[in-house]
PDB file of C-alpha atoms in Angstrom:
ATOM      1  CA  MET A 693     -16.774  -1.011 -25.084  1.00  0.00           C
ATOM      2  CA  THR A 694     -16.145  -0.298 -21.675  1.00  0.00           C
ATOM      3  CA  LYS A 695     -14.607  -3.257 -19.424  1.00  0.00           C
ATOM      4  CA  THR A 696     -15.882  -3.569 -16.217  1.00  0.00           C
ATOM      5  CA  ILE A 697     -14.546  -5.213 -13.118  1.00  0.00           C
ATOM      6  CA  THR A 698     -16.592  -7.196 -10.310  1.00  0.00           C
ATOM      7  CA  ILE A 699     -16.070  -5.903  -6.484  1.00  0.00           C
ATOM      8  CA  THR A 700     -13.315  -9.560  -6.329  1.00  0.00           C
ATOM      9  CA  GLU A 701     -11.722  -8.072  -8.839  1.00  0.00           C
ATOM     10  CA  PHE A 702     -11.334  -5.044  -7.706  1.00  0.00           C
ATOM     11  CA  LYS A 703     -10.508  -6.442  -3.721  1.00  0.00           C
ATOM     12  CA  ASP A 704      -7.962  -8.481  -5.293  1.00  0.00           C
ATOM     13  CA  LEU A 705      -6.323  -5.931  -7.203  1.00  0.00           C
ATOM     14  CA  LEU A 706      -6.561  -2.769  -4.377  1.00  0.00           C
ATOM     15  CA  GLU A 707      -4.518  -6.103  -2.418  1.00  0.00           C
ATOM     16  CA  THR A 708      -1.683  -6.357  -4.860  1.00  0.00           C
ATOM     17  CA  TYR A 709      -1.430  -2.859  -6.218  1.00  0.00           C
ATOM     18  CA  GLY A 710      -2.798  -0.458  -3.096  1.00  0.00           C
ATOM     19  CA  THR A 711      -4.638   2.621  -3.429  1.00  0.00           C
ATOM     20  CA  ASP A 712      -3.014   4.338  -6.246  1.00  0.00           C
ATOM     21  CA  LEU A 713      -4.776   3.393  -9.029  1.00  0.00           C
ATOM     22  CA  ASN A 714      -1.976   5.091 -11.397  1.00  0.00           C
ATOM     23  CA  ARG A 715      -0.239   1.847 -10.721  1.00  0.00           C
ATOM     24  CA  TRP A 716      -3.058  -0.499 -11.728  1.00  0.00           C
ATOM     25  CA  PRO A 717      -2.494  -2.128 -14.625  1.00  0.00           C
ATOM     26  CA  ALA A 718      -3.590   0.271 -17.114  1.00  0.00           C
ATOM     27  CA  GLU A 719      -6.388  -2.058 -18.204  1.00  0.00           C
ATOM     28  CA  SER A 720      -8.245  -1.479 -15.235  1.00  0.00           C
ATOM     29  CA  GLN A 721      -7.518   1.889 -14.061  1.00  0.00           C
ATOM     30  CA  ASP A 722     -10.928   3.101 -15.531  1.00  0.00           C
ATOM     31  CA  ALA A 723     -13.225   0.637 -14.547  1.00  0.00           C
ATOM     32  CA  ALA A 724     -11.655   0.585 -10.834  1.00  0.00           C
ATOM     33  CA  SER A 725     -12.405   4.216 -10.562  1.00  0.00           C
ATOM     34  CA  ALA A 726     -16.074   3.509 -12.038  1.00  0.00           C
ATOM     35  CA  LEU A 727     -16.530   0.883  -9.742  1.00  0.00           C
ATOM     36  CA  LEU A 728     -15.315   2.824  -6.638  1.00  0.00           C
ATOM     37  CA  GLU A 729     -17.841   5.942  -7.599  1.00  0.00           C
ATOM     38  CA  GLN A 730     -21.069   3.258  -7.520  1.00  0.00           C
ATOM     39  CA  SER A 731     -20.117   0.681  -4.983  1.00  0.00           C
ATOM     40  CA  ASP A 732     -20.143   1.423  -1.032  1.00  0.00           C
ATOM     41  CA  ALA A 733     -18.092  -1.816  -0.524  1.00  0.00           C
ATOM     42  CA  ALA A 734     -15.340  -1.310  -3.104  1.00  0.00           C
ATOM     43  CA  GLN A 735     -15.094   2.515  -1.216  1.00  0.00           C
ATOM     44  CA  ASN A 736     -14.747   1.036   2.064  1.00  0.00           C
ATOM     45  CA  LEU A 737     -12.266  -1.270   0.857  1.00  0.00           C
ATOM     46  CA  PHE A 738     -10.164   1.653  -0.487  1.00  0.00           C
ATOM     47  CA  ALA A 739     -10.810   3.364   2.620  1.00  0.00           C
ATOM     48  CA  ASP A 740      -9.562  -0.020   4.804  1.00  0.00           C
ATOM     49  CA  MET A 741      -6.245  -0.350   2.159  1.00  0.00           C
ATOM     50  CA  ALA A 742      -5.714   3.256   2.267  1.00  0.00           C
ATOM     51  CA  GLN A 743      -4.656   3.216   6.076  1.00  0.00           C
ATOM     52  CA  ILE A 744      -1.372   1.091   5.331  1.00  0.00           C
ATOM     53  CA  ASP A 745      -0.751   2.891   2.231  1.00  0.00           C
ATOM     54  CA  GLN A 746      -0.720   6.213   4.057  1.00  0.00           C
ATOM     55  CA  ALA A 747       0.803   4.595   6.847  1.00  0.00           C
ATOM     56  CA  LEU A 748       3.893   3.468   4.303  1.00  0.00           C
ATOM     57  CA  THR A 749       3.837   6.900   2.815  1.00  0.00           C
ATOM     58  CA  GLY A 750       4.648   9.300   5.107  1.00  0.00           C
ATOM     59  CA  ASN A 751       6.023  11.446   2.803  1.00  0.00           C
ATOM     60  CA  ASP A 752       3.214  14.056   1.717  1.00  0.00           C
ATOM     61  CA  SER A 753       3.343  17.797   1.072  1.00  0.00           C
ATOM     62  CA  PRO A 754       3.292  19.593   4.511  1.00  0.00           C
ATOM     63  CA  LEU A 755      -0.608  20.887   5.788  1.00  0.00           C
ATOM     64  CA  PRO A 756      -0.444  24.536   4.727  1.00  0.00           C
ATOM     65  CA  GLN A 757      -0.259  26.179   8.338  1.00  0.00           C
ATOM     66  CA  ASP A 758      -3.541  28.533   8.016  1.00  0.00           C
ATOM     67  CA  LEU A 759      -5.394  25.523   6.226  1.00  0.00           C
ATOM     68  CA  LEU A 760      -7.146  25.370   9.920  1.00  0.00           C
ATOM     69  CA  ASP A 761      -7.806  28.804  10.036  1.00  0.00           C
ATOM     70  CA  ARG A 762      -9.542  29.590   7.106  1.00  0.00           C
ATOM     71  CA  ILE A 763     -11.713  26.057   7.705  1.00  0.00           C
ATOM     72  CA  LEU A 764     -13.420  27.858  10.683  1.00  0.00           C
ATOM     73  CA  GLN A 765     -13.772  31.344   9.460  1.00  0.00           C
ATOM     74  CA  LYS A 766     -15.500  29.649   6.435  1.00  0.00           C
ATOM     75  CA  ALA A 767     -17.702  27.770   8.809  1.00  0.00           C
ATOM     76  CA  GLN A 768     -18.126  30.607  11.093  1.00  0.00           C
ATOM     77  CA  LYS A 769     -19.480  32.829   8.391  1.00  0.00           C
ATOM     78  CA  SER A 770     -21.982  29.927   7.224  1.00  0.00           C
TER      79      SER A 770
ATOM     80  CA  MET B 213     -24.571  13.633  27.498  1.00  0.00           C
ATOM     81  CA  SER B 214     -22.811  16.527  25.800  1.00  0.00           C
ATOM     82  CA  ASN B 215     -19.066  15.913  27.773  1.00  0.00           C
ATOM     83  CA  GLN B 216     -18.424  20.177  27.718  1.00  0.00           C
ATOM     84  CA  ASN B 217     -15.450  19.653  29.706  1.00  0.00           C
ATOM     85  CA  ALA B 218     -13.911  16.657  28.845  1.00  0.00           C
ATOM     86  CA  PRO B 219     -10.366  16.632  27.286  1.00  0.00           C
ATOM     87  CA  ASN B 220     -10.382  17.074  23.459  1.00  0.00           C
ATOM     88  CA  ASP B 221      -8.693  13.331  23.224  1.00  0.00           C
ATOM     89  CA  THR B 222     -11.159  11.457  25.850  1.00  0.00           C
ATOM     90  CA  LEU B 223     -14.373  12.669  23.195  1.00  0.00           C
ATOM     91  CA  THR B 224     -15.030  10.494  20.762  1.00  0.00           C
ATOM     92  CA  ASP B 225     -16.457  11.285  17.473  1.00  0.00           C
ATOM     93  CA  GLU B 226     -19.764  10.479  18.644  1.00  0.00           C
ATOM     94  CA  ASN B 227     -19.692  13.059  21.497  1.00  0.00           C
ATOM     95  CA  LEU B 228     -18.851  15.629  19.226  1.00  0.00           C
ATOM     96  CA  LEU B 229     -21.231  14.928  17.294  1.00  0.00           C
ATOM     97  CA  ALA B 230     -23.932  15.223  19.131  1.00  0.00           C
ATOM     98  CA  ARG B 231     -22.563  18.452  20.556  1.00  0.00           C
ATOM     99  CA  LEU B 232     -22.400  19.908  16.930  1.00  0.00           C
ATOM    100  CA  LYS B 233     -26.298  19.432  16.995  1.00  0.00           C
ATOM    101  CA  ASN B 234     -26.638  22.232  18.950  1.00  0.00           C
ATOM    102  CA  ASP B 235     -24.532  24.419  16.772  1.00  0.00           C
ATOM    103  CA  ASP B 236     -21.037  23.960  18.807  1.00  0.00           C
ATOM    104  CA  ARG B 237     -18.178  25.159  18.004  1.00  0.00           C
ATOM    105  CA  GLU B 238     -15.983  24.313  20.110  1.00  0.00           C
ATOM    106  CA  ALA B 239     -17.227  20.798  19.488  1.00  0.00           C
ATOM    107  CA  TYR B 240     -16.761  21.680  15.342  1.00  0.00           C
ATOM    108  CA  ASN B 241     -13.248  22.902  15.728  1.00  0.00           C
ATOM    109  CA  MET B 242     -11.598  20.014  17.763  1.00  0.00           C
ATOM    110  CA  LEU B 243     -12.946  17.630  14.729  1.00  0.00           C
ATOM    111  CA  VAL B 244     -11.351  19.797  12.373  1.00  0.00           C
ATOM    112  CA  GLU B 245      -8.360  19.464  14.191  1.00  0.00           C
ATOM    113  CA  ARG B 246      -8.743  15.554  14.381  1.00  0.00           C
ATOM    114  CA  TYR B 247      -8.862  14.991  11.133  1.00  0.00           C
ATOM    115  CA  LEU B 248      -7.367  17.779   9.006  1.00  0.00           C
ATOM    116  CA  THR B 249      -4.263  16.661   8.906  1.00  0.00           C
ATOM    117  CA  LYS B 250      -5.547  12.632   8.368  1.00  0.00           C
ATOM    118  CA  LEU B 251      -8.077  13.920   5.116  1.00  0.00           C
ATOM    119  CA  TRP B 252      -4.901  16.247   3.753  1.00  0.00           C
ATOM    120  CA  ARG B 253      -2.754  13.074   4.379  1.00  0.00           C
ATOM    121  CA  LEU B 254      -4.924  11.162   2.352  1.00  0.00           C
ATOM    122  CA  ALA B 255      -6.061  14.144  -0.685  1.00  0.00           C
ATOM    123  CA  VAL B 256      -2.191  14.968  -1.667  1.00  0.00           C
ATOM    124  CA  ASN B 257      -1.583  11.316  -1.642  1.00  0.00           C
ATOM    125  CA  VAL B 258      -4.703  10.725  -4.455  1.00  0.00           C
ATOM    126  CA  LEU B 259      -4.413  13.776  -6.247  1.00  0.00           C
ATOM    127  CA  TYR B 260      -0.713  14.577  -5.596  1.00  0.00           C
ATOM    128  CA  ASN B 261      -1.605  18.638  -6.283  1.00  0.00           C
ATOM    129  CA  ASP B 262      -1.787  20.567  -3.491  1.00  0.00           C
ATOM    130  CA  THR B 263      -4.340  22.677  -4.420  1.00  0.00           C
ATOM    131  CA  GLU B 264      -6.338  20.460  -5.620  1.00  0.00           C
ATOM    132  CA  ALA B 265      -6.209  18.930  -1.810  1.00  0.00           C
ATOM    133  CA  GLU B 266      -6.500  21.664  -0.360  1.00  0.00           C
ATOM    134  CA  ASP B 267      -9.899  23.028  -2.373  1.00  0.00           C
ATOM    135  CA  VAL B 268     -11.527  19.103  -1.019  1.00  0.00           C
ATOM    136  CA  VAL B 269     -10.245  18.795   2.274  1.00  0.00           C
ATOM    137  CA  GLN B 270     -12.448  22.995   2.828  1.00  0.00           C
ATOM    138  CA  GLU B 271     -15.139  21.118   1.033  1.00  0.00           C
ATOM    139  CA  VAL B 272     -15.353  18.461   3.103  1.00  0.00           C
ATOM    140  CA  MET B 273     -14.605  19.989   7.171  1.00  0.00           C
ATOM    141  CA  LEU B 274     -17.214  22.601   5.928  1.00  0.00           C
ATOM    142  CA  THR B 275     -19.993  19.966   4.955  1.00  0.00           C
ATOM    143  CA  ILE B 276     -19.254  18.510   8.222  1.00  0.00           C
ATOM    144  CA  TRP B 277     -20.755  21.954   9.546  1.00  0.00           C
ATOM    145  CA  GLN B 278     -23.586  23.245   7.407  1.00  0.00           C
ATOM    146  CA  LYS B 279     -24.389  18.895   7.539  1.00  0.00           C
ATOM    147  CA  ARG B 280     -24.591  19.147  11.306  1.00  0.00           C
ATOM    148  CA  GLN B 281     -28.401  18.966  11.442  1.00  0.00           C
ATOM    149  CA  ASP B 282     -28.372  15.427   9.325  1.00  0.00           C
ATOM    150  CA  TRP B 283     -26.996  13.122  11.288  1.00  0.00           C
ATOM    151  CA  GLU B 284     -28.923  10.299  11.795  1.00  0.00           C
ATOM    152  CA  GLU B 285     -28.793   6.732  12.386  1.00  0.00           C
ATOM    153  CA  GLY B 286     -27.147   4.353   9.552  1.00  0.00           C
ATOM    154  CA  THR B 287     -24.112   2.043   9.114  1.00  0.00           C
ATOM    155  CA  ALA B 288     -20.843   3.999   8.626  1.00  0.00           C
ATOM    156  CA  LYS B 289     -18.946   5.016  11.130  1.00  0.00           C
ATOM    157  CA  PHE B 290     -18.311   8.704  11.264  1.00  0.00           C
ATOM    158  CA  SER B 291     -14.765   8.009  10.495  1.00  0.00           C
ATOM    159  CA  THR B 292     -15.605   5.699   7.464  1.00  0.00           C
ATOM    160  CA  TRP B 293     -18.158   8.157   6.364  1.00  0.00           C
ATOM    161  CA  ILE B 294     -15.667  11.312   5.859  1.00  0.00           C
ATOM    162  CA  TYR B 295     -12.581   9.144   4.595  1.00  0.00           C
ATOM    163  CA  ARG B 296     -15.158   8.410   2.224  1.00  0.00           C
ATOM    164  CA  VAL B 297     -16.017  11.857   1.252  1.00  0.00           C
ATOM    165  CA  THR B 298     -13.413  13.229   0.726  1.00  0.00           C
ATOM    166  CA  LEU B 299     -12.081  10.137  -1.225  1.00  0.00           C
ATOM    167  CA  ASN B 300     -15.429  10.819  -3.363  1.00  0.00           C
ATOM    168  CA  ARG B 301     -14.304  14.797  -4.014  1.00  0.00           C
ATOM    169  CA  CYS B 302     -10.598  13.528  -5.107  1.00  0.00           C
ATOM    170  CA  ILE B 303     -11.779  10.870  -7.558  1.00  0.00           C
ATOM    171  CA  ASP B 304     -14.350  13.552  -8.714  1.00  0.00           C
ATOM    172  CA  LEU B 305     -11.597  15.793  -9.307  1.00  0.00           C
ATOM    173  CA  LYS B 306      -9.558  13.366 -11.171  1.00  0.00           C
ATOM    174  CA  ARG B 307     -12.341  12.446 -13.537  1.00  0.00           C
ATOM    175  CA  ARG B 308     -12.851  15.841 -14.568  1.00  0.00           C
ATOM    176  CA  ARG B 309      -8.973  16.142 -15.225  1.00  0.00           C
ATOM    177  CA  LYS B 310      -9.291  13.340 -17.617  1.00  0.00           C
ATOM    178  CA  PRO B 311     -13.265  13.667 -18.714  1.00  0.00           C
ATOM    179  CA  THR B 312     -13.675   9.807 -19.745  1.00  0.00           C
ATOM    180  CA  ILE B 313     -15.839   8.665 -17.030  1.00  0.00           C
ATOM    181  CA  GLY B 314     -19.694   9.694 -16.435  1.00  0.00           C
ATOM    182  CA  THR B 315     -20.310  12.186 -14.395  1.00  0.00           C
ATOM    183  CA  ASP B 316     -22.442  10.930 -11.547  1.00  0.00           C
ATOM    184  CA  THR B 317     -22.337  11.795  -8.312  1.00  0.00           C
ATOM    185  CA  ILE B 318     -22.295   9.353  -5.131  1.00  0.00           C
ATOM    186  CA  GLU B 319     -25.132  10.047  -2.557  1.00  0.00           C
ATOM    187  CA  GLU B 320     -23.570  11.250   0.915  1.00  0.00           C
ATOM    188  CA  THR B 321     -25.846  10.561   3.751  1.00  0.00           C
ATOM    189  CA  MET B 322     -24.628  11.314   7.340  1.00  0.00           C
ATOM    190  CA  PRO B 323     -24.202   7.958   9.090  1.00  0.00           C
ATOM    191  CA  SER B 324     -25.059   6.625  12.144  1.00  0.00           C
ATOM    192  CA  GLU B 325     -23.616   6.771  15.809  1.00  0.00           C
ATOM    193  CA  SER B 326     -20.797   4.161  15.469  1.00  0.00           C
ATOM    194  CA  GLN B 327     -21.620   1.196  17.872  1.00  0.00           C
ATOM    195  CA  ARG B 328     -18.119   1.302  18.542  1.00  0.00           C
ATOM    196  CA  PRO B 329     -17.070   5.299  18.816  1.00  0.00           C
ATOM    197  CA  ALA B 330     -13.260   4.583  20.001  1.00  0.00           C
ATOM    198  CA  ASP B 331     -12.041   2.234  16.981  1.00  0.00           C
ATOM    199  CA  GLN B 332     -10.980   4.587  14.368  1.00  0.00           C
ATOM    200  CA  MET B 333      -9.868   3.673  10.792  1.00  0.00           C
ATOM    201  CA  MET B 334      -7.772   6.824  10.456  1.00  0.00           C
ATOM    202  CA  VAL B 335      -4.190   7.218   9.850  1.00  0.00           C
ATOM    203  CA  ASP B 336      -2.550   8.577  12.490  1.00  0.00           C
ATOM    204  CA  GLN B 337       1.139   8.772  13.705  1.00  0.00           C
ATOM    205  CA  GLN B 338       1.258   6.486  16.260  1.00  0.00           C
ATOM    206  CA  ASP B 339       0.408   3.828  13.025  1.00  0.00           C
ATOM    207  CA  ARG B 340       2.587   5.254  11.620  1.00  0.00           C
ATOM    208  CA  THR B 341       5.664   4.388  13.781  1.00  0.00           C
ATOM    209  CA  GLN B 342       3.761   1.277  14.823  1.00  0.00           C
ATOM    210  CA  ILE B 343       3.513  -0.086  10.591  1.00  0.00           C
ATOM    211  CA  PHE B 344       7.466  -0.355  10.368  1.00  0.00           C
ATOM    212  CA  GLY B 345       7.681  -1.983  13.380  1.00  0.00           C
ATOM    213  CA  LEU B 346       4.331  -4.616  11.349  1.00  0.00           C
ATOM    214  CA  LEU B 347       6.623  -4.750   8.546  1.00  0.00           C
ATOM    215  CA  GLN B 348       9.351  -5.995  10.476  1.00  0.00           C
ATOM    216  CA  ALA B 349       7.081  -8.661  11.483  1.00  0.00           C
ATOM    217  CA  LEU B 350       6.733  -9.608   7.852  1.00  0.00           C
ATOM    218  CA  PRO B 351       8.615 -13.020   6.027  1.00  0.00           C
ATOM    219  CA  ALA B 352      11.605 -11.514   4.195  1.00  0.00           C
ATOM    220  CA  ASN B 353      10.111 -11.953   1.184  1.00  0.00           C
ATOM    221  CA  GLN B 354       7.240 -10.279   1.589  1.00  0.00           C
ATOM    222  CA  LYS B 355       8.705  -7.077   2.982  1.00  0.00           C
ATOM    223  CA  ALA B 356      11.249  -6.685   0.310  1.00  0.00           C
ATOM    224  CA  ALA B 357       8.337  -6.707  -2.109  1.00  0.00           C
ATOM    225  CA  ILE B 358       6.421  -3.955   0.552  1.00  0.00           C
ATOM    226  CA  ILE B 359      10.088  -1.839   0.386  1.00  0.00           C
ATOM    227  CA  LEU B 360      10.651  -2.110  -3.638  1.00  0.00           C
ATOM    228  CA  PHE B 361       6.988  -1.291  -4.418  1.00  0.00           C
ATOM    229  CA  TYR B 362       6.455   1.622  -2.060  1.00  0.00           C
ATOM    230  CA  TYR B 363      10.095   3.317  -1.397  1.00  0.00           C
ATOM    231  CA  GLU B 364      11.812   2.856  -4.688  1.00  0.00           C
ATOM    232  CA  GLU B 365       8.158   2.699  -6.484  1.00  0.00           C
ATOM    233  CA  LEU B 366       9.334  -0.492  -8.732  1.00  0.00           C
ATOM    234  CA  ASN B 367       6.476  -1.806 -10.902  1.00  0.00           C
ATOM    235  CA  VAL B 368       5.425  -5.812 -10.914  1.00  0.00           C
ATOM    236  CA  ARG B 369       7.771  -6.757 -13.132  1.00  0.00           C
ATOM    237  CA  GLU B 370      10.633  -5.066 -11.988  1.00  0.00           C
ATOM    238  CA  ILE B 371       9.685  -6.201  -8.689  1.00  0.00           C
ATOM    239  CA  SER B 372       9.720 -10.088  -9.616  1.00  0.00           C
ATOM    240  CA  ILE B 373      13.301  -9.245 -11.859  1.00  0.00           C
ATOM    241  CA  LYS B 374      14.800  -8.464  -8.347  1.00  0.00           C
ATOM    242  CA  LEU B 375      13.476 -11.360  -6.062  1.00  0.00           C
ATOM    243  CA  SER B 376      14.094 -13.540  -8.579  1.00  0.00           C
ATOM    244  CA  THR B 377      10.520 -14.689  -9.281  1.00  0.00           C
ATOM    245  CA  THR B 378       7.844 -14.660 -11.291  1.00  0.00           C
ATOM    246  CA  GLU B 379       4.763 -11.158 -12.029  1.00  0.00           C
ATOM    247  CA  GLN B 380       2.664 -13.532 -10.212  1.00  0.00           C
ATOM    248  CA  GLY B 381       4.819 -14.776  -7.738  1.00  0.00           C
ATOM    249  CA  ALA B 382       5.647 -10.850  -7.005  1.00  0.00           C
ATOM    250  CA  ARG B 383       1.654  -9.965  -7.482  1.00  0.00           C
ATOM    251  CA  SER B 384       0.643 -12.587  -4.389  1.00  0.00           C
ATOM    252  CA  LEU B 385       3.880 -11.458  -2.137  1.00  0.00           C
ATOM    253  CA  LEU B 386       2.721  -7.546  -2.171  1.00  0.00           C
ATOM    254  CA  LYS B 387      -0.935  -8.853  -1.403  1.00  0.00           C
ATOM    255  CA  ARG B 388       0.405 -11.521   1.420  1.00  0.00           C
ATOM    256  CA  GLY B 389       2.096  -8.136   2.753  1.00  0.00           C
ATOM    257  CA  ARG B 390      -0.563  -6.063   2.715  1.00  0.00           C
ATOM    258  CA  LYS B 391      -3.136  -8.103   4.242  1.00  0.00           C
ATOM    259  CA  ALA B 392      -0.222  -9.626   7.063  1.00  0.00           C
ATOM    260  CA  LEU B 393       0.055  -5.336   7.724  1.00  0.00           C
ATOM    261  CA  LYS B 394      -3.670  -4.759   7.500  1.00  0.00           C
ATOM    262  CA  ASP B 395      -4.517  -7.118  10.044  1.00  0.00           C
ATOM    263  CA  MET B 396      -1.871  -6.594  12.330  1.00  0.00           C
ATOM    264  CA  LEU B 397      -1.990  -3.020  12.021  1.00  0.00           C
ATOM    265  CA  GLU B 398      -5.964  -4.233  13.353  1.00  0.00           C
ATOM    266  CA  SER B 399      -5.162  -6.548  15.890  1.00  0.00           C
ATOM    267  CA  ASP B 400      -2.973  -3.968  18.169  1.00  0.00           C
ATOM    268  CA  LYS B 401      -5.493  -1.276  17.384  1.00  0.00           C
ATOM    269  CA  ASN B 402      -8.543  -3.619  18.419  1.00  0.00           C
ATOM    270  CA  HIS B 403      -5.953  -4.631  22.070  1.00  0.00           C
ATOM    271  CA  HIS B 404      -5.527  -0.549  22.349  1.00  0.00           C
ATOM    272  CA  HIS B 405      -8.978  -0.120  22.152  1.00  0.00           C
ATOM    273  CA  HIS B 406      -9.973  -2.608  23.883  1.00  0.00           C
ATOM    274  CA  GLY B 407      -8.507  -0.660  26.653  1.00  0.00           C
ATOM    275  CA  ILE B 408      -9.652   2.698  26.320  1.00  0.00           C
ATOM    276  CA  GLN B 409     -13.274   1.585  25.630  1.00  0.00           C
ATOM    277  CA  GLY B 410     -13.140   0.117  29.439  1.00  0.00           C
ATOM    278  CA  SER B 411     -12.802   3.890  30.800  1.00  0.00           C
ATOM    279  CA  PRO B 412     -15.648   5.812  31.554  1.00  0.00           C
TER     280      PRO B 412
END
């Protein structure tokens, strides 16, 4: 049987473990992903928390230099 | 009002989206430039894969152009919407890597114009600088838990050992620390944007 979690449980886990679902308790990860897919409230909570996570972990891969140009070129053609 | 001659940083997302409806490519370019790095950071953080992140960001950015006429009254701010769409795409990709969950996709409709257009949810460079200042304001044990979690990538059990507390205690420190950071960040933003919104 697939485990499910409520939005309250989701919020609690999100506030504890942040937005990297890989760091959540293993037994909650799939249920959290499923709730994220279905719930606007979960997505909004996640987006809010992502601000904190992103601000705290500023060591992302660099933005590809030509990505902006490629996007604008594709939009131009569409 | 389209504000054709206004500097990029004084135009709200809603200004730009209004111009987009008139097929204004300059407005689109501004919007892409405004969000590209932010979405990139999100995508690489979620996916841990540059190629996939690039695909997601491109797709989301192109969707803005392709759905420019669909912008309508709704509930979400543009920034919330674009963040959510990017997350959805990332989650979808992760799910395909690990095919244990269903295949339904989330319906995404263009959101309404924001009631508070200057209220950005995204992380920008200022946030990043700011948050380290805010981190310093946390109680010592909360700050320690946050630092151990993010920078030493310790799990809850390891943090509890380091801080001589229980696992429940470590969870509580992380939760209270994050909540305090979030509250302080939002409070600072509200002060900052209050001034901006008063401008013509």
